[in-house]
Coordinates of C-alpha atoms in Angstrom, one line a residue:
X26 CA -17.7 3.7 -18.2
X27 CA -19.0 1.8 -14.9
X28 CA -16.1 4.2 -13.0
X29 CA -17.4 7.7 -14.7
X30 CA -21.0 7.0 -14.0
X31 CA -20.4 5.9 -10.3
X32 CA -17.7 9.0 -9.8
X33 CA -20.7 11.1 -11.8
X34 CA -23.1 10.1 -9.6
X35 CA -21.0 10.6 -6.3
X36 CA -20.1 13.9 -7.4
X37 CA -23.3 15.1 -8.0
X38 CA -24.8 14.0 -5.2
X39 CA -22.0 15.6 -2.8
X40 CA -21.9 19.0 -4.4
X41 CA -25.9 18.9 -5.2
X42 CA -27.5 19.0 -8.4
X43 CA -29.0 22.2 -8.0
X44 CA -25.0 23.5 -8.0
X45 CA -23.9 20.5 -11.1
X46 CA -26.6 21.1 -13.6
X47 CA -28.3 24.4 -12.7
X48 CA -32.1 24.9 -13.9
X49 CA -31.4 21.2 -15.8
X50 CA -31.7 19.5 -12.4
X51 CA -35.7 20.0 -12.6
X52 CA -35.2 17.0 -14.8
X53 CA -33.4 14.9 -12.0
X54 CA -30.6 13.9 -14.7
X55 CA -29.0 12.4 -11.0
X56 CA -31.4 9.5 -11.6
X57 CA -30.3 8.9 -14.9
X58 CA -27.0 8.8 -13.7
X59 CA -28.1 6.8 -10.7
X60 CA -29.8 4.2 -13.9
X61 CA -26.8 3.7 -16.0
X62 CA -24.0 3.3 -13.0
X63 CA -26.4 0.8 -12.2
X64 CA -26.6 -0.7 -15.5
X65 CA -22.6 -1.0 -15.6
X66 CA -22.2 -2.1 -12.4
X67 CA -24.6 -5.1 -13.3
X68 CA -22.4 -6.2 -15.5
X69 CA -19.1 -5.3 -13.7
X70 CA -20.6 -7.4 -10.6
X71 CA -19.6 -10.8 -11.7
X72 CA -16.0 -10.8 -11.1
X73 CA -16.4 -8.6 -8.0
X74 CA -17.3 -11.6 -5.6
X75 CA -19.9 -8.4 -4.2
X76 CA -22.3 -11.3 -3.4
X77 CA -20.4 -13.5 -1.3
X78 CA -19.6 -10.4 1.0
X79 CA -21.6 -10.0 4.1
X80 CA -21.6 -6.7 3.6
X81 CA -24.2 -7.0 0.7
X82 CA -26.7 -9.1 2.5
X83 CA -26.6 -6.6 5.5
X84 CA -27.7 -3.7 2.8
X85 CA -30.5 -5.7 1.8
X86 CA -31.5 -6.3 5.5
X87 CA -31.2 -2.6 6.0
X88 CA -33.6 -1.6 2.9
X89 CA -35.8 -4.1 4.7
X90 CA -35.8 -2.5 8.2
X91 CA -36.0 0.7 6.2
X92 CA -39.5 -0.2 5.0
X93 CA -41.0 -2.3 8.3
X94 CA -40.1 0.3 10.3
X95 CA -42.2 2.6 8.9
X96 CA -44.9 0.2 8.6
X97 CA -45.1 -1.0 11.5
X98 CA -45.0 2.6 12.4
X99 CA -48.5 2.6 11.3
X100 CA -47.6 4.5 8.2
X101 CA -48.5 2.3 5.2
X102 CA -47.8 4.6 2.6
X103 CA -44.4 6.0 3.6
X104 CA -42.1 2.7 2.9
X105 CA -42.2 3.9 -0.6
X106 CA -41.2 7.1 0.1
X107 CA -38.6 6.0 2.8
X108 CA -36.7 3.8 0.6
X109 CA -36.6 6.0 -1.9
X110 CA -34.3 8.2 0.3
X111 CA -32.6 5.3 1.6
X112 CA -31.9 3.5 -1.7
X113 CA -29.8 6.0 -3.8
X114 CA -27.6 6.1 -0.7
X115 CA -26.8 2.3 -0.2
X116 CA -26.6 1.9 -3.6
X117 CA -23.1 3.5 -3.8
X118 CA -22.3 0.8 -2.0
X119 CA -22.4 -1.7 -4.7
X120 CA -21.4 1.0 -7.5
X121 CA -17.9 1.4 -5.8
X122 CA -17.4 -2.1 -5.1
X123 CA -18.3 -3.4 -8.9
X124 CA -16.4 -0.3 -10.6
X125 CA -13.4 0.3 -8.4
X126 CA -11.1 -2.2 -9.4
X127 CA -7.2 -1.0 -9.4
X128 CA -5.6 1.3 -7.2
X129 CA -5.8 3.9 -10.1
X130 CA -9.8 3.8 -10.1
X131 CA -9.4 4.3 -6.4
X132 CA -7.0 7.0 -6.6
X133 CA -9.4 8.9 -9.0
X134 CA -12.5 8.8 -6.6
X135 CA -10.3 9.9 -4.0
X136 CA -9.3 13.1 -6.1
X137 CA -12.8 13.6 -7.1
X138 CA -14.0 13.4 -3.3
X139 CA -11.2 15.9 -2.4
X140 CA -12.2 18.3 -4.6
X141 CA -15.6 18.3 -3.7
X142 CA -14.1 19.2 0.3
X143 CA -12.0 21.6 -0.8
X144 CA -14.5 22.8 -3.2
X145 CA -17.0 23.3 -0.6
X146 CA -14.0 25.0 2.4
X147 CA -13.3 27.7 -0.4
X148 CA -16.6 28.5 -0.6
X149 CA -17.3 28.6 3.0
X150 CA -13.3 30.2 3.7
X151 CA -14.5 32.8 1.1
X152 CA -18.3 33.6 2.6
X153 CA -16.7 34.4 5.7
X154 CA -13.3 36.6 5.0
X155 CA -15.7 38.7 2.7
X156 CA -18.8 38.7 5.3
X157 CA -21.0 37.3 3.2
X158 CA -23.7 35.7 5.6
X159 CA -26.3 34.7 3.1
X160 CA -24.0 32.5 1.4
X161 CA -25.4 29.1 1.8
X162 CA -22.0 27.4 2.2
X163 CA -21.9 28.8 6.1
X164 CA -24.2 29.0 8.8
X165 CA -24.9 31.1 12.3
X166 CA -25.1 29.0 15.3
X167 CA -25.6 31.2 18.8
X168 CA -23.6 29.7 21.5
X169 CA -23.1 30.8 25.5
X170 CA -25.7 31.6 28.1
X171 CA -28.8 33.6 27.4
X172 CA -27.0 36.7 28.8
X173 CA -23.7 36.0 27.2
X174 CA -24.7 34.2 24.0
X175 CA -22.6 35.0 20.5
X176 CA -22.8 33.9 17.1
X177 CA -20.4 31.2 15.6
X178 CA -20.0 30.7 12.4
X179 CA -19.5 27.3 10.7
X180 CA -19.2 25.8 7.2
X181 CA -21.4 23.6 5.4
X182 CA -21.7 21.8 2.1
X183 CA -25.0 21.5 0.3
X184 CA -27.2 18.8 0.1
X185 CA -27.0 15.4 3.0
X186 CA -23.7 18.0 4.2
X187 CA -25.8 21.1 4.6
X188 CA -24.7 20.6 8.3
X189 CA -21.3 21.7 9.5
X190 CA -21.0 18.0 11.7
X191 CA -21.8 16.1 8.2
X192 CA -19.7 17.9 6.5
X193 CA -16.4 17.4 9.5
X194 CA -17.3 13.5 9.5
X195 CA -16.6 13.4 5.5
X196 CA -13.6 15.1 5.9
X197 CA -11.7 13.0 9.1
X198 CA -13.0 10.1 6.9
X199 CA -11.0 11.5 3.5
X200 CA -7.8 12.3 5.5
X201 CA -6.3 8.9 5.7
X202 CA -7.7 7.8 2.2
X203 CA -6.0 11.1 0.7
X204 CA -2.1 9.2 1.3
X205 CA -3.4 6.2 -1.0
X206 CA -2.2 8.9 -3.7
X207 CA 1.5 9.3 -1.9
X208 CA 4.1 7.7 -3.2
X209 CA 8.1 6.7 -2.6
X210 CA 10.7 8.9 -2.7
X211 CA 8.6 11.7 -4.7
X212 CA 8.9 14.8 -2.1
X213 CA 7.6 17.2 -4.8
X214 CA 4.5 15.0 -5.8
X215 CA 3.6 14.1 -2.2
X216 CA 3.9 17.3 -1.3
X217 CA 1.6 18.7 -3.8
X218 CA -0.4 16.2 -4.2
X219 CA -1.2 14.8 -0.3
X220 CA 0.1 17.5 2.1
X221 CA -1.2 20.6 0.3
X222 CA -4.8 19.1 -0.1
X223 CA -4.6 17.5 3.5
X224 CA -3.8 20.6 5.1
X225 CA -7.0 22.0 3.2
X226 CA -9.3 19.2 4.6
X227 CA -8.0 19.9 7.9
X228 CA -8.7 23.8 7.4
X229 CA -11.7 23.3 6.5
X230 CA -12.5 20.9 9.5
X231 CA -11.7 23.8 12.0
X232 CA -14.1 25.7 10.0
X233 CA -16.6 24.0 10.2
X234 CA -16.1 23.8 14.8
X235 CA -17.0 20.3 14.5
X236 CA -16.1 18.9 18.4
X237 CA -17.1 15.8 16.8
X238 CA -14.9 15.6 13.9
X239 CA -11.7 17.3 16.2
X240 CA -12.4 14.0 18.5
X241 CA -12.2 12.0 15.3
X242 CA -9.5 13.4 14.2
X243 CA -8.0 12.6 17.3
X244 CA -9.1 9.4 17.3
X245 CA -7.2 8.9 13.9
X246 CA -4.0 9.9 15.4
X247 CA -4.2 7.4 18.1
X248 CA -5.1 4.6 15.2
X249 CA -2.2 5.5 13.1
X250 CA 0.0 6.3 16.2
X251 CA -0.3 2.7 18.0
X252 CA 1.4 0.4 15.5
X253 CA 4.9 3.3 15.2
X254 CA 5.0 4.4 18.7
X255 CA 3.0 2.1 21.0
X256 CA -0.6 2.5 22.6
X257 CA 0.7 4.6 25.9
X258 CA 2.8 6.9 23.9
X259 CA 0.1 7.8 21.2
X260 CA -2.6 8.2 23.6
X261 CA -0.6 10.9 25.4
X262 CA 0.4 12.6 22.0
X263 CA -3.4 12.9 21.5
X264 CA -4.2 13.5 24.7
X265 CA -1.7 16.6 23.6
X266 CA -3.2 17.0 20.2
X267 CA -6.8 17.5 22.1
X268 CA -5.5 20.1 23.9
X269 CA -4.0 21.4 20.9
X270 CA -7.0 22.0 18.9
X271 CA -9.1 23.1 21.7
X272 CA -6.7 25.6 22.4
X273 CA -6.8 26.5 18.7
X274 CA -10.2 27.6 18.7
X275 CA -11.0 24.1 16.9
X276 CA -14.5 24.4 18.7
X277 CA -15.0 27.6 18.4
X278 CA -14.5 28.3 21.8
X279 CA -17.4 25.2 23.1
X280 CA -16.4 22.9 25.7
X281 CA -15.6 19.3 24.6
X282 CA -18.3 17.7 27.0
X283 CA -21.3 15.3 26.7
X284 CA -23.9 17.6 27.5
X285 CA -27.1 16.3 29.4
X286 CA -29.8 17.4 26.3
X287 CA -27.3 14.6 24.9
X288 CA -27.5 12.1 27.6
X289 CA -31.2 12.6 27.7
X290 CA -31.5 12.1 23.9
X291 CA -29.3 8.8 24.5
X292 CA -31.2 8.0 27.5
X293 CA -35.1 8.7 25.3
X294 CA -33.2 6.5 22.4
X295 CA -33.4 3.6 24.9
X296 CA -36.7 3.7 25.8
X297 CA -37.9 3.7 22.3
X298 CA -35.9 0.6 21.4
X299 CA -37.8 -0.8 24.5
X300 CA -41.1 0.2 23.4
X301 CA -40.1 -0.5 20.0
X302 CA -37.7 -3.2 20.2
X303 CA -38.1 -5.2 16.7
X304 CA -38.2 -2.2 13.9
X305 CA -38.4 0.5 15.9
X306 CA -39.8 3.7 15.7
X307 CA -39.8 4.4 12.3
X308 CA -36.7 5.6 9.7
X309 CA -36.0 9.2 10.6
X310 CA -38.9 9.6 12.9
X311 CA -36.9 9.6 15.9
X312 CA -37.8 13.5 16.2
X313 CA -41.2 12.6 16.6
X314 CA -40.8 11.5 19.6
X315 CA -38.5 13.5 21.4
X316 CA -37.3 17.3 20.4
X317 CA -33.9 16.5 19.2
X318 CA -31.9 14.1 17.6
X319 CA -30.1 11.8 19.8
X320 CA -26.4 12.6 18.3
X321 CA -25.5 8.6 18.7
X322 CA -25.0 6.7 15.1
X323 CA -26.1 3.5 17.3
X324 CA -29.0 5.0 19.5
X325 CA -30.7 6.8 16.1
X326 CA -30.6 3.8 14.3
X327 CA -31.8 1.4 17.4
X328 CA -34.3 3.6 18.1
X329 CA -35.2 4.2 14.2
X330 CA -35.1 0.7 12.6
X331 CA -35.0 -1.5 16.1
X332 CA -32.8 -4.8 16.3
X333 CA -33.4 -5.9 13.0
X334 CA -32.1 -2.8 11.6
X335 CA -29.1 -2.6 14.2
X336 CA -28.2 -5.9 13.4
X337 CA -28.0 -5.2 10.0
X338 CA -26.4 -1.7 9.9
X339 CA -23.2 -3.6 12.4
X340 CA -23.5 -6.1 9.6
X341 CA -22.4 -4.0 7.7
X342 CA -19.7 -2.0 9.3
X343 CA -17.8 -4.8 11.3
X344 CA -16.8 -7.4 8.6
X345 CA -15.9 -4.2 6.6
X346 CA -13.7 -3.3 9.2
X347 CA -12.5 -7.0 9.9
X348 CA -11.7 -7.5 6.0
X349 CA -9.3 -3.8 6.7
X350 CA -7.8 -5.2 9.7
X351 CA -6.8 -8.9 8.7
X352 CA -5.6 -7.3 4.8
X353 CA -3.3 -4.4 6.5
X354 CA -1.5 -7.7 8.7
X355 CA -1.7 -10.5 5.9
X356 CA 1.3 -12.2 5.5
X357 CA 1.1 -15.1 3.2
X358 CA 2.5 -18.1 4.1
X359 CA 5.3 -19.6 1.8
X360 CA 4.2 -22.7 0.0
X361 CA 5.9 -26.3 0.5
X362 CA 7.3 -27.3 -2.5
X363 CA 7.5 -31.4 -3.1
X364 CA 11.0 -32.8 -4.5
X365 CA 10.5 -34.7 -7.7
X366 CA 10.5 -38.2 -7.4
X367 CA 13.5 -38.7 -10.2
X368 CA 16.2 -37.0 -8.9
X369 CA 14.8 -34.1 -6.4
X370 CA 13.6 -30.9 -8.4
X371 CA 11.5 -28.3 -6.0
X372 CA 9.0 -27.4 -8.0
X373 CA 8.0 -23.6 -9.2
X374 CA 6.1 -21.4 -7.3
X375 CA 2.9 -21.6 -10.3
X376 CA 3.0 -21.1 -14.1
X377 CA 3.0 -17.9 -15.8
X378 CA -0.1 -16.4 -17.8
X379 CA -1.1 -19.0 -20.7
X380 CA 2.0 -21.5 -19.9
X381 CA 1.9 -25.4 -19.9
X382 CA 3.8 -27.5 -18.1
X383 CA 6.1 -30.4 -19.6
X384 CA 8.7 -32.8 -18.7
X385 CA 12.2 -31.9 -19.7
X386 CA 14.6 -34.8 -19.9
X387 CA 18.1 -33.4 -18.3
X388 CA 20.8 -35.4 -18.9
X389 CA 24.5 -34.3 -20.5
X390 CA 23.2 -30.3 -22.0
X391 CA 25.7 -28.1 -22.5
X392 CA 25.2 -24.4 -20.2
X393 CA 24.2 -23.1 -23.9
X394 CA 21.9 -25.8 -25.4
X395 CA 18.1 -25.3 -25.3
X396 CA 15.6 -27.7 -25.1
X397 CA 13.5 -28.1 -28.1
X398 CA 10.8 -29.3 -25.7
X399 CA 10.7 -26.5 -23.7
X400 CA 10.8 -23.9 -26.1
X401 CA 7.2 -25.4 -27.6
X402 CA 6.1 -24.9 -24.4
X403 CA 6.8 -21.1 -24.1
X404 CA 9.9 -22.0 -21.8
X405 CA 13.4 -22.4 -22.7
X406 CA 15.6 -24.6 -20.4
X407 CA 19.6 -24.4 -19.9
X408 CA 21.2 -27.1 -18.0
X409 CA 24.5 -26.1 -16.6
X410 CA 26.5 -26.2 -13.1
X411 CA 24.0 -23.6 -11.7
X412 CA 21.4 -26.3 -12.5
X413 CA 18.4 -25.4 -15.0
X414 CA 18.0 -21.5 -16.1
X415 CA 14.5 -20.5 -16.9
X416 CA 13.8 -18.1 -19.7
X417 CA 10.4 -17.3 -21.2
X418 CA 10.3 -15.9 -24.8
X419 CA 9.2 -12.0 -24.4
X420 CA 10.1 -11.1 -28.1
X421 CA 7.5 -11.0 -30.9
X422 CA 8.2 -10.9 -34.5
X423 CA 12.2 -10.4 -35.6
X424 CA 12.7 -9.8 -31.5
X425 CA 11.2 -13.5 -30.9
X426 CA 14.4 -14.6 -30.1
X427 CA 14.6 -12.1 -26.8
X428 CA 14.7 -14.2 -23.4
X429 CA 14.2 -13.2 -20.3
X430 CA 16.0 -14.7 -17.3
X431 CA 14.4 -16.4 -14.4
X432 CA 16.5 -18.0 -11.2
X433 CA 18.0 -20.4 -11.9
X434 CA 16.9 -24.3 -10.2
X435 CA 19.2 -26.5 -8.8
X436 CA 19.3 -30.2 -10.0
X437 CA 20.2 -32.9 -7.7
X438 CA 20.8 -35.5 -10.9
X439 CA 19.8 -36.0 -13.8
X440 CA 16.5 -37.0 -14.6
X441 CA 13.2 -35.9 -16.3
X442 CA 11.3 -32.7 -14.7
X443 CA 8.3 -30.8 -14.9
X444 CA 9.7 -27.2 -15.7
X445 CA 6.9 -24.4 -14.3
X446 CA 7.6 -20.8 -15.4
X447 CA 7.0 -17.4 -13.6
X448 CA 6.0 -14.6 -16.2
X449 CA 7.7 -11.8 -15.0
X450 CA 5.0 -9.5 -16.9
X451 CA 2.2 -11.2 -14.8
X452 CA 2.1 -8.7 -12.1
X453 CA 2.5 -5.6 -14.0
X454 CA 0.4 -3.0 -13.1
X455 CA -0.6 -4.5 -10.1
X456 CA 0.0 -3.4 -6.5
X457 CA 2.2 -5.2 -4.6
X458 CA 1.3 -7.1 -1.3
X459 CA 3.2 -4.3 0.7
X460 CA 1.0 -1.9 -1.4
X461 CA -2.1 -3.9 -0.2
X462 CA -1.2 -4.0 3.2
X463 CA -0.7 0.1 3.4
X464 CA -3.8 0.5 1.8
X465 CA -6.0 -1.7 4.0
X466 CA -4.4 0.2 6.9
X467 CA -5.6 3.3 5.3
X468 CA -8.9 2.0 5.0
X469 CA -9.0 1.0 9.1
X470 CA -8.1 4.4 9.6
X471 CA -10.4 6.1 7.8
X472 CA -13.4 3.7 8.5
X473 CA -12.2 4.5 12.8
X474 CA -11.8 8.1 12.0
X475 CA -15.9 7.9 10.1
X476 CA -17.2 5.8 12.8
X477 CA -15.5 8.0 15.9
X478 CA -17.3 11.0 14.6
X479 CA -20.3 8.7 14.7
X480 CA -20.5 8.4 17.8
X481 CA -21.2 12.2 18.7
X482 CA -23.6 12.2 15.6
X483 CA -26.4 11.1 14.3
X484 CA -25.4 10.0 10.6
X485 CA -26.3 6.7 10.4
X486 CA -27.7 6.0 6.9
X487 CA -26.1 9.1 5.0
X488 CA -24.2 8.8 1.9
X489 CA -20.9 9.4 3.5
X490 CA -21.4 5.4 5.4
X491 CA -22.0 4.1 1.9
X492 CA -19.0 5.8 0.1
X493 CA -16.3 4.7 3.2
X494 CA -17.9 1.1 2.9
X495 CA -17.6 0.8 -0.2
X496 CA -14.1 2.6 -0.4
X497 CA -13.4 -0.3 2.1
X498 CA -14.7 -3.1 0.3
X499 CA -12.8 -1.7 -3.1
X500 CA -9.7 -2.7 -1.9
X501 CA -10.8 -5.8 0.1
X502 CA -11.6 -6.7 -3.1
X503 CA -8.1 -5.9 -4.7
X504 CA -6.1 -7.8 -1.5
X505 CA -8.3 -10.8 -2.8
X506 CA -7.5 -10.6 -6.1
X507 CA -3.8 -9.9 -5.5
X508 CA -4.4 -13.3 -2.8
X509 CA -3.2 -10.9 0.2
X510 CA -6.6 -10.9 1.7
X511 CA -8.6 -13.5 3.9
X512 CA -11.5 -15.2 3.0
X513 CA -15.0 -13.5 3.5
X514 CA -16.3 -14.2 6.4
X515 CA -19.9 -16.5 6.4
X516 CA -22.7 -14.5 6.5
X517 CA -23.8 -16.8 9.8
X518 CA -20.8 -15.5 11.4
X519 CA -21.4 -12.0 10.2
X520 CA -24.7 -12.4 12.0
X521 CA -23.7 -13.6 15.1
X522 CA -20.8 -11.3 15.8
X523 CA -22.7 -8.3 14.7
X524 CA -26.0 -9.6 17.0
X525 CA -23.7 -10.0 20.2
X526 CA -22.3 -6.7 19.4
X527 CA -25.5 -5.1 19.4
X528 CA -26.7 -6.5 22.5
X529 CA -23.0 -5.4 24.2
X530 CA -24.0 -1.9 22.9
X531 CA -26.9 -1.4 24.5
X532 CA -26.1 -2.7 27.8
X533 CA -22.8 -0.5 27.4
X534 CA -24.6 2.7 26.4
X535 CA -27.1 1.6 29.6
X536 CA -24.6 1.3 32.1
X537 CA -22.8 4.3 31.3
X538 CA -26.4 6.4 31.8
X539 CA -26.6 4.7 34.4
X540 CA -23.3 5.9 36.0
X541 CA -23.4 9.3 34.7
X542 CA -27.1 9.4 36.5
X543 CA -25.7 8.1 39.7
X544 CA -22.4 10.2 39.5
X545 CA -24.7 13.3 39.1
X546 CA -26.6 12.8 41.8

C-alpha cells in the first residue's frame, strides 16, 4: 500500500490535482495522500537503512536552511509558509526510498512517470497541430530582435512543470530510467515497451525548445558513450549530435549560447552569497533582488539558502551520485575459503534460507547412501569418487522425497565435515549482480542528464530533484541488499566532500565571470 500511495501521490502532483480530481481537489485530497504514504513509509523505513544515508541528514539540513533563510531574511512569519512548499517536495524523497523495494516497484513508478510525459506531449502535440493557443499545456514565447521578433511555441505540463525548461529536465532525466523496463532477447517487448515511449519523451523534448534539456541530452550521450566507445570518440559523436538537434530546429531556431542577462544573473547570484553568505537571501526570493532568475541550480540556491543550504543541497546530490557510480562498477571480491582441519574440506560459500550446519562423518558411503545426519538437517550428503554431492530437500508432502542437486565437493580423505548448503530458491526473484550493476549505471545517467539541465536552470528544490534522488537511492538500496553495493558513506565525509565542493564552485563560477568579463572587453 506504501507503493500506491507514494505512486498516488507522485502522480497527482505531476499531472496537478486540479486535472486528477476535478472540483474534489478544493478539498486538497493530495494531502491526504501526502498523510498516509507517510504513514506507510513509517513503517516501511526500518529495513530501508534510509537513516544511515547521508542523503537523509542533508534533507533535514535543507528544511532547515529553508526556514533560516527566510528568517534571517527579516520575514518571521514566512518559514511556515516556506516549508510548507518545500516539504511536500523533499518528502518524496523518503516515500521512494521506504516503498521502492524490488526492481518491479521501480519499474512501475517508471511507467507511471512516463505516462504522465507522454500524457502531458499529447496534450501539448495536440494544442498545437489543431491551433489551439489557449490550451494551457503550451505557451507563446517571442524570440528575435525588436524588429524581427516571432512567436515560438513550447510545451508545458501543469503544475511545478508549467514551464517548458521544467518540463525538458523531467524528461532527459526519465530517458535513461525508461531502459530499467528493457529486457534480453525480447525485440517485441523492448521495442514497445522502451523505444516507442522513448521516442515520445524525446518528441516531446523538441517540443518543448528546451536548449537546456538538448544540452542534457547531449550530455547523456557522452555519459553513456564513454565506457563503449571511449571519451574522445563520444565527445565527437555529441559534438555531432549538437549539431544535429540544432540543425533540427531542437531550439526553435535560438542560438545555444550563454547570454549576458545570464552571466549578469550568475554574476548578481555572487554578490548576494557575499552579502548574504550564511542563509542567504531568502528561499525563492532571489527575484527580489534582481529582475530575473539566475538560470544556475548552484547560484539560485547559494544565493537563496547561503552555505548552509549549498552545503546541504551537494549533500545531497553527490553521495547519491557516489552510491550510482561505485554500484554500476562493484565487483565483489571472492571469499577465501579455510581447509578443514581433518582432512581438507573448502568450506561453502554460506548456508541456505533456515539451514543448520552439522558435522557429517565421511568414511566408506556408497555414491547412493545418504546420511541420516544430514538429512535432519535439511541437507542430504552422498559420498562418492566426485567427493560429497549436496542436495536440499525441495519436495513437500508425497513429493518430499524430491532433491535438488548442488556441485558437488571434493574430499581430500576421510574425516568429519561441516556440510553448508546453498538454497538454490534463495535468490529467486531477485536481480542479479549484473542486473544491479546496469541499473546503477542507469541511475548515473539519469542523475548527469537531471543535473546537466541544472546547470542552465534554475530548479533547484522542485519535485523533479526529489523523485531522481530518491529513484537513485531505491536501487542503492537494492545493490545493498543484494550485497553489490558499498557501504554508505559517513555523514562527516559527506560533509566535507560536499563543503570543499561548494567552495570549488564558487571560485569556478568566479573565475569563469571573470574570464568571460576580461574576454569581452
Amino acid at each position: 500500500m506504501g507503493l500506491f500511495f507514494t505512486t498516488l501521490f507522485i502522480f497527482t502532483a505531476y499531472v496537478s490535482p486540479q486535472i486528477v480530481f476535478g472540483a474534489l481537489s478544493l478539498y486538497h485530497i493530495e494531502i491526504v495522500i501526502a498523510v498516509v504514504a507517510l504513514v506507510f513509509s513509517i513503517f516501511s523505513a526500518a529495513g530501508s537503512g534510509i537513516f544511515r544515508m547521508p542523503q537523509t541528514y542533508a534533507i533535514v539540513g535543507l528544511s532547515a536552511a529553508v526556514a533560516l533563510s527566510i528568517i534571517f531574511s527579516g520575514w518571521l512569519g514566512g518559514a511556515p509558509i516556506a516549508l510548507l512548499e518545500f516539504l511536500p517536495n523533499a518528502m518524496v524523497f523518503f516515500f521512494i526510498v521506504a516503498n521502492v523495494k524490488k526492481p518491479v516497484h521501480l519499474k512501475i513508478l517508471i511507467a507511471v512517470l512516463c505516462g504522465v510525459a507522454l500524457f502531458i506531449t499529447y496534450n501539448g502535440d495536440h494544442a498545437i497541430r489543431h491551433l489551439d493557443y489557449v490550451s494551457p499545456y503550451i505557451m507563446g514565447q517571442r524570440t528575435g530582435e525588436a524588429d524581427d521578433r516571432h512567436w515560438l511555441i513550447r510545451i508545458r505540463g501543469q503544475s511545478f512543470l508549467n514551464d517548458p525548461n521544467d518540463l525538458a529536465q523531467f524528461m532527459v532525466g526519465l530517458i535513461p530510467c525508461m531502459f530499467f523496463l528493457w529486457r534480453k532477447r525480447n525485440i517485441v517487448f523492448n521495442f514497445l515497451v522502451v523505444i516507442l515511449p522513448v521516442s515520445g519523451l524525446v518528441y516531446g523534448m523538441y517540443l518543448s525548445r528546451s536548449r537546456g534539456g538538448m544540452l542534457a541530452l547531449v550530455l547523456c550521450a557522452v555519459v553513456a558513450g564513454r565506457k563503449k566507445i571511449g571519451t574522445v570518440p563520444a565527445l565527437v559523436l555529441a559534438a555531432i549530435l549538437l549539431v544535429g538537434l540544432s540543425a533540427a530546429g531542437f531550439t526553435g531556431g535560438r542560438d545555444v549560447s550563454v547570454g549576458d542577462d545570464r552571466m549578469a544573473a550568475w554574476g548578481e547570484g555572487l554578490i548576494l552569497l557575499r552579502q548574504h553568505p550564511i542563509f542567504g537571501v531568502g528561499y525563492g526570493l532571489f527575484t527580489n533582488h534582481y529582475e530575473i532568475t539566475a538560470h544556475n541550480s548552484v547560484v539560485v540556491c547559494a544565493a537563496e539558502l547561503g552555505l548552509f543550504g549549498l552545503i546541504s543541497w551537494l549533500t545531497l546530490i553527490i553521495p547519491t551520485l557516489r552510491d550510482a557510480v561505485e554500484s554500476s562498477e562493484f565487483r565483489r571480491a571472492p571469499k577465501k575459503v579455510k581447509a578443514d582441519e581433518a582432512g581438507g574440506l573448502p568450506g561453502r560459500r554460506r548456508a541456505g534460507v533456515g539451514a543448520t550446519v552439522e558435522p557429517v562423518t565421511i568414511s566408506a558411503y556408497s555414491p547412493r547412501t545418504y546420511s541420516s545426519l544430514a538429512y535432519a538437517s535439511g541437507v542430504v550428503a552422498t559420498a562418492g569418487a566426485e567427493g560429497i554431492l549436496l542436495r536440499e530437500p525441495i519436495g513437500r508432502g508425497k513429493n518430499r522425497g524430491d532433491v535438488a542437486e548442488l556441485p558437488a565437493v571434493p574430499v581430500a580423505a576421510a574425516g568429519s565435515y561441516p556440510l553448508q548448503f546453498i538454497d538454490p530458491m534463495a535468490d529467486k526473484g531477485r536481480p542479479t549482480e549484473e542486473e544491479m550493476r546496469r541499473l546503477s549505471g542507469l541511475v548515473v545517467l539519469s542523475v548527469a542528464a537531471f543535473l546537466g539541465a541544472g546547470w542552465f536552470l534554475s530548479r533547484s528544490y522542485t519535485m523533479t530533484l526529489f523523485v531522481e534522488m530518491g529513484i537513485a537511492g531505491a536501487v542503492y538500496r537494492m545493490a545493498r541488499d543484494r550485497g553489490t553495493g558499498p557501504a554508505p558513506w559517513p555523514l562527516r565525509q559527506a560533509l566535507k566532500v560536499s563543503f570543499l565542493a561548494s567552495i570549488g564552485l564558487i571560485v569556478f563560477l568566479y573565475i569563469f565571470l571573470r574570464m568571460r568579463s576580461l574576454v569581452g572587453m
